[in-house]
Each structure stands twice: as C-alpha cells, then as structure tokens.
Amino acid sequence: MISACIFDLDGVIVDTAKFHFIAWRELAQKLGFNFTEKDNEKLKGVSRMRSLDILLEVGGLNFDKQKKLELATEKNDRYVELIKTLTPADILPGVLDFLTDLKTKNYKIALGSASKNAMTILQNINLVDFFDAIIDGTKISKAKPDPEVFLLGATEINKKPEECIVFEDAQAGIEAAKSAKMYAIGIGKTENLKGADIILNDFLAQNIDNLTKKLTR
Ligand code: BG6
Ligand code: MG
C-alpha cells in the first residue's frame, strides 16, 4: 500500500532553476563564453560538481581539481545570495494544498534532493515542518540516477520502496526512483521524464487518492 511521498525540491516544490541559471551564466561569462537557457536544462537534477563539468564542456575549457572547487564555490556563493529572495510565495502552484492533503491523510513525507542548499530553501519558503525526513546533498555520496537519496529517505521514514511515490522533474531523478523500485511521478514535460509512471504539469487540482488509484489499478 502506498503510504509515503518523497519529493525532489528544485523544480518540484520551488523553481530554483532560474537562480542556478543566473549564477552559472555569470560564471561562464567571467570565463569568456556564453551559457544558454537550453544548456541549463542539462543541469537539472545533476550535482554541483557535475554541473560545473557540463558547463566547462560547453565552454571547451578544463581546469584542475583545485580550480574547479574554487569555481563551484564562486557559483554557489552567488546562488546562495539569489535564494535569499525566496519566500513562501515562491512555492509552486498546488504544492501546499497537496502537502496539506498528505498530512491530513497521515502519509509520511520526505525530501530527496541533490542540493546542499535544500535546508536553507525549505526554511525560506517555510516548509521544513511538513517533512518527516530531509535527505539532501549533504547526506548522500552518490548522485541521482543512483537511488541512494530515495532509499535513505524511505529508511528514515520506515517505509519499504513499494510504499513510496517519488515526485521528480528531472530524468536522472525518475531513473533513481525506478531503480529504487518506487513509483515515479514526473512533473513537467514528457520528453524529460522517460519511464515515469504518471506525468503531471503541476500539482494544481491533484490529490493523493486519485494518484494512488491510477498507480495501483
Ligand atoms: C539539484 C538541482 O536539485 O541540486 C541541480 O536540480 C543542482 O541543478 C543540484 O546542481 C545541486 O545543488 P546545490 O544547491 O547543492 O548546488
Ligand atoms: Mg529537480
């Protein structure tokens, strides 16, 4: 029986991709090349260091490990400045109602995010208290599509994988959920969510009873 939901953060609960984009683009410009919104798509769900590698590939550049750490830190400092502007008004449409519905029905709720800034973001949008477990980039060693983040989430809320639905906006996240043997609901465009059990545009007018019916029939 489905009795828990595990949420990705960036792109599912709040749209932080625009801030990642600003910070990465500024870094690219400093390094002397252009980084487009289309390039930014490739960074969704991907870890910070892997994102930097993808960005440097776009610019045809390579640096040693030390320099890469400096660049990633510089990008993150800028990103941290940008996410300070987040407030509860930035929670994506329908998410708050959906979480409230889950709480009312006694579902367990976990976060499964690659971001090391997840806690700051949840605090800024005032959602920390909804979560029974928060697994973020500071707690995992393997990035999505590895299932580690979701399996750890399920363990912390005492659920088996088959009792969990994962909500994800990135291909790597859908793959992570499926290899964890969980249900995967994609949020966004079909082409970025191959293998998802259901795909939704957003959480507006959704409720857990309808979704579990569709998943288990
Ligand atoms: C993911 C984002 O949630 O977190 C990626 O989709 C990001 O774009 C990754 O690179 C790591 O985030 P952070 O905040 O630790 O740099
Ligand atoms: Mg995401």
Short mmCIF file of C-alpha atoms and ligand atoms in Angstrom, two decimals:
data_model
loop_
_atom_site.label_atom_id
_atom_site.label_comp_id
_atom_site.label_asym_id
_atom_site.label_seq_id
_atom_site.Cartn_x
_atom_site.Cartn_y
_atom_site.Cartn_z
CA MET A 1 0.00 0.00 0.00
CA ILE A 2 1.25 3.47 -0.89
CA SER A 3 1.73 5.42 2.33
CA ALA A 4 4.60 7.84 1.71
CA CYS A 5 5.69 10.54 -0.73
CA ILE A 6 9.26 11.58 -1.41
CA PHE A 7 9.71 14.95 -3.07
CA ASP A 8 12.56 16.33 -5.10
CA LEU A 9 12.97 20.02 -4.26
CA ASP A 10 14.34 22.03 -7.18
CA GLY A 11 11.74 22.12 -9.94
CA VAL A 12 9.10 20.24 -7.95
CA ILE A 13 8.47 22.35 -4.86
CA VAL A 14 10.13 25.56 -5.95
CA ASP A 15 11.58 26.90 -9.20
CA THR A 16 15.23 27.41 -8.37
CA ALA A 17 16.48 26.54 -11.88
CA LYS A 18 16.28 30.24 -12.78
CA PHE A 19 18.70 31.09 -9.95
CA HIS A 20 21.08 28.25 -10.84
CA PHE A 21 20.97 29.59 -14.40
CA ILE A 22 21.82 33.17 -13.42
CA ALA A 23 24.73 32.04 -11.25
CA TRP A 24 26.15 29.57 -13.81
CA ARG A 25 25.73 32.05 -16.67
CA GLU A 26 27.61 34.73 -14.76
CA LEU A 27 30.43 32.28 -14.14
CA ALA A 28 30.53 31.31 -17.83
CA GLN A 29 30.62 34.97 -18.84
CA LYS A 30 33.55 35.56 -16.49
CA LEU A 31 35.32 32.63 -18.11
CA GLY A 32 34.63 34.14 -21.54
CA PHE A 33 31.80 32.10 -23.04
CA ASN A 34 28.03 32.13 -23.33
CA PHE A 35 25.80 29.72 -21.43
CA THR A 36 22.22 29.47 -22.67
CA GLU A 37 18.94 28.50 -21.06
CA LYS A 38 18.98 25.37 -23.24
CA ASP A 39 22.40 24.44 -21.81
CA ASN A 40 20.94 24.97 -18.34
CA GLU A 41 18.38 22.19 -18.96
CA LYS A 42 21.25 19.70 -18.82
CA LEU A 43 21.99 20.69 -15.21
CA LYS A 44 18.59 19.78 -13.77
CA GLY A 45 18.91 17.13 -11.09
CA VAL A 46 22.66 16.99 -11.58
CA SER A 47 25.15 17.52 -8.71
CA ARG A 48 27.04 20.80 -8.36
CA MET A 49 30.43 19.43 -9.46
CA ARG A 50 28.94 17.51 -12.39
CA SER A 51 27.08 20.70 -13.37
CA LEU A 52 30.40 22.55 -13.45
CA ASP A 53 31.90 19.85 -15.69
CA ILE A 54 28.96 20.18 -18.11
CA LEU A 55 29.34 23.98 -18.11
CA LEU A 56 33.07 23.74 -18.80
CA GLU A 57 32.38 21.28 -21.64
CA VAL A 58 30.07 23.91 -23.19
CA GLY A 59 32.91 26.45 -22.96
CA GLY A 60 35.53 23.96 -24.17
CA LEU A 61 37.56 24.52 -21.01
CA ASN A 62 39.18 22.30 -18.41
CA PHE A 63 40.79 23.06 -15.06
CA ASP A 64 42.49 21.12 -12.29
CA LYS A 65 40.54 19.91 -9.26
CA GLN A 66 41.54 22.86 -7.03
CA LYS A 67 40.47 25.46 -9.58
CA LYS A 68 37.19 23.61 -10.17
CA LEU A 69 36.43 23.69 -6.45
CA GLU A 70 37.08 27.45 -6.44
CA LEU A 71 34.74 27.95 -9.42
CA ALA A 72 32.00 25.82 -7.85
CA THR A 73 32.32 27.80 -4.61
CA GLU A 74 32.11 31.09 -6.51
CA LYS A 75 28.96 29.92 -8.30
CA ASN A 76 27.43 28.68 -5.06
CA ASP A 77 28.14 31.96 -3.22
CA ARG A 78 26.21 33.78 -5.90
CA TYR A 79 23.41 31.17 -5.83
CA VAL A 80 23.13 31.49 -2.04
CA GLU A 81 22.69 35.27 -2.48
CA LEU A 82 19.92 34.69 -5.01
CA ILE A 83 17.95 32.15 -2.96
CA LYS A 84 17.79 34.62 -0.06
CA THR A 85 14.95 36.26 -2.00
CA LEU A 86 12.77 33.11 -1.81
CA THR A 87 9.60 33.34 0.27
CA PRO A 88 6.52 31.08 0.75
CA ALA A 89 5.02 32.90 -2.26
CA ASP A 90 7.54 31.03 -4.42
CA ILE A 91 6.16 27.58 -3.59
CA LEU A 92 4.98 26.17 -6.94
CA PRO A 93 1.21 26.10 -7.68
CA GLY A 94 -0.76 23.42 -5.84
CA VAL A 95 2.17 22.13 -3.76
CA LEU A 96 0.99 23.49 -0.41
CA ASP A 97 -2.52 22.07 -0.83
CA PHE A 98 -1.07 18.72 -1.91
CA LEU A 99 1.24 18.54 1.13
CA THR A 100 -1.61 19.53 3.42
CA ASP A 101 -3.80 16.76 1.92
CA LEU A 102 -0.99 14.24 2.59
CA LYS A 103 -0.64 15.35 6.21
CA THR A 104 -4.37 15.15 6.79
CA LYS A 105 -4.36 11.58 5.48
CA ASN A 106 -1.32 10.56 7.57
CA TYR A 107 1.07 9.93 4.70
CA LYS A 108 4.76 10.15 5.54
CA ILE A 109 6.58 12.93 3.67
CA ALA A 110 10.28 13.01 2.83
CA LEU A 111 12.57 15.22 0.80
CA GLY A 112 15.06 13.65 -1.61
CA SER A 113 17.22 16.38 -3.11
CA ALA A 114 20.73 16.58 -4.54
CA SER A 115 21.11 20.13 -3.26
CA LYS A 116 23.34 21.09 -0.37
CA ASN A 117 21.22 24.23 -0.06
CA ALA A 118 17.95 22.35 0.46
CA MET A 119 17.59 23.23 4.15
CA THR A 120 18.07 26.96 3.50
CA ILE A 121 15.48 26.85 0.73
CA LEU A 122 12.94 24.94 2.85
CA GLN A 123 13.44 27.43 5.67
CA ASN A 124 12.96 30.41 3.36
CA ILE A 125 9.71 29.01 1.96
CA ASN A 126 8.63 27.87 5.44
CA LEU A 127 8.08 24.18 4.64
CA VAL A 128 10.55 22.43 6.98
CA ASP A 129 7.83 21.24 9.36
CA PHE A 130 5.97 19.28 6.69
CA PHE A 131 8.82 16.79 6.31
CA ASP A 132 9.30 13.65 8.39
CA ALA A 133 12.75 13.22 6.84
CA ILE A 134 15.00 15.54 4.86
CA ILE A 135 17.65 13.88 2.70
CA ASP A 136 19.76 16.39 0.82
CA GLY A 137 23.13 16.75 -0.88
CA THR A 138 24.91 16.88 2.48
CA LYS A 139 23.74 13.35 3.39
CA ILE A 140 24.41 11.38 0.22
CA SER A 141 27.53 10.22 -1.55
CA LYS A 142 26.03 9.09 -4.86
CA ALA A 143 24.17 11.46 -7.17
CA LYS A 144 20.92 10.63 -8.99
CA PRO A 145 20.34 8.43 -11.07
CA ASP A 146 21.74 6.40 -8.19
CA PRO A 147 18.79 5.54 -5.90
CA GLU A 148 20.70 6.33 -2.67
CA VAL A 149 18.84 9.58 -1.87
CA PHE A 150 15.40 7.97 -2.14
CA LEU A 151 16.33 4.71 -0.40
CA LEU A 152 17.76 6.70 2.51
CA GLY A 153 14.54 8.75 2.60
CA ALA A 154 12.41 5.58 2.76
CA THR A 155 14.59 4.14 5.53
CA GLU A 156 14.29 7.31 7.63
CA ILE A 157 10.50 7.21 7.46
CA ASN A 158 10.37 3.42 7.95
CA LYS A 159 8.80 2.62 4.61
CA LYS A 160 9.51 -0.02 2.00
CA PRO A 161 10.28 1.24 -1.53
CA GLU A 162 6.98 -0.12 -2.88
CA GLU A 163 5.11 2.04 -0.36
CA CYS A 164 6.67 5.25 -1.74
CA ILE A 165 5.86 7.64 -4.56
CA VAL A 166 8.68 9.89 -5.77
CA PHE A 167 7.90 13.25 -7.37
CA GLU A 168 10.62 14.42 -9.75
CA ASP A 169 11.20 16.94 -12.55
CA ALA A 170 14.48 15.52 -13.88
CA GLN A 171 15.25 12.44 -15.96
CA ALA A 172 18.03 11.40 -13.56
CA GLY A 173 15.51 11.56 -10.70
CA ILE A 174 12.95 9.37 -12.47
CA GLU A 175 15.69 6.82 -13.13
CA ALA A 176 16.76 6.97 -9.47
CA ALA A 177 13.18 6.38 -8.30
CA LYS A 178 12.65 3.45 -10.66
CA SER A 179 15.91 1.80 -9.68
CA ALA A 180 14.85 2.23 -6.04
CA LYS A 181 11.71 0.26 -7.08
CA MET A 182 9.40 3.14 -6.14
CA TYR A 183 6.54 4.72 -8.05
CA ALA A 184 7.72 7.75 -10.04
CA ILE A 185 5.56 10.74 -10.88
CA GLY A 186 7.15 13.22 -13.26
CA ILE A 187 6.41 16.93 -13.03
CA GLY A 188 6.93 18.73 -16.32
CA LYS A 189 7.46 17.81 -19.94
CA THR A 190 7.19 14.20 -21.15
CA GLU A 191 10.48 14.31 -23.08
CA ASN A 192 12.47 14.92 -19.87
CA LEU A 193 10.65 12.25 -17.84
CA LYS A 194 11.01 8.95 -19.66
CA GLY A 195 9.97 5.94 -17.59
CA ALA A 196 7.71 7.89 -15.20
CA ASP A 197 4.51 6.07 -14.15
CA ILE A 198 2.47 9.28 -14.45
CA ILE A 199 3.39 12.75 -15.74
CA LEU A 200 1.73 15.90 -14.42
CA ASN A 201 2.13 19.53 -15.48
CA ASP A 202 1.95 20.64 -11.85
CA PHE A 203 0.16 19.87 -8.56
CA LEU A 204 -2.88 22.02 -9.25
CA ALA A 205 -6.13 20.13 -8.56
CA GLN A 206 -4.24 16.92 -7.79
CA ASN A 207 -4.87 14.77 -4.75
CA ILE A 208 -3.20 11.67 -3.40
CA ASP A 209 -6.28 9.41 -3.63
CA ASN A 210 -6.64 9.92 -7.39
CA LEU A 211 -2.93 9.42 -7.97
CA THR A 212 -2.66 6.21 -5.94
CA LYS A 213 -5.74 4.84 -7.77
CA LYS A 214 -4.06 5.46 -11.12
CA LEU A 215 -0.79 3.91 -9.96
CA THR A 216 -2.22 0.73 -8.48
CA ARG A 217 -5.09 -0.15 -10.80
C1 BG6 B 1 19.51 19.79 -7.82
C2 BG6 B 1 19.37 20.75 -8.97
O1 BG6 B 1 18.33 19.72 -7.10
O2 BG6 B 1 20.58 20.19 -6.95
C3 BG6 B 1 20.69 20.87 -9.71
O3 BG6 B 1 18.37 20.29 -9.86
C4 BG6 B 1 21.79 21.28 -8.72
O4 BG6 B 1 20.57 21.83 -10.74
C5 BG6 B 1 21.85 20.28 -7.58
O5 BG6 B 1 23.05 21.32 -9.39
C6 BG6 B 1 22.90 20.64 -6.52
O6 BG6 B 1 22.51 21.82 -5.89
P1 BG6 B 1 23.41 22.70 -4.93
O7 BG6 B 1 22.43 23.67 -4.33
O8 BG6 B 1 24.00 21.78 -3.90
O9 BG6 B 1 24.47 23.34 -5.76
MG MG B 2 14.65 18.73 -9.59
#
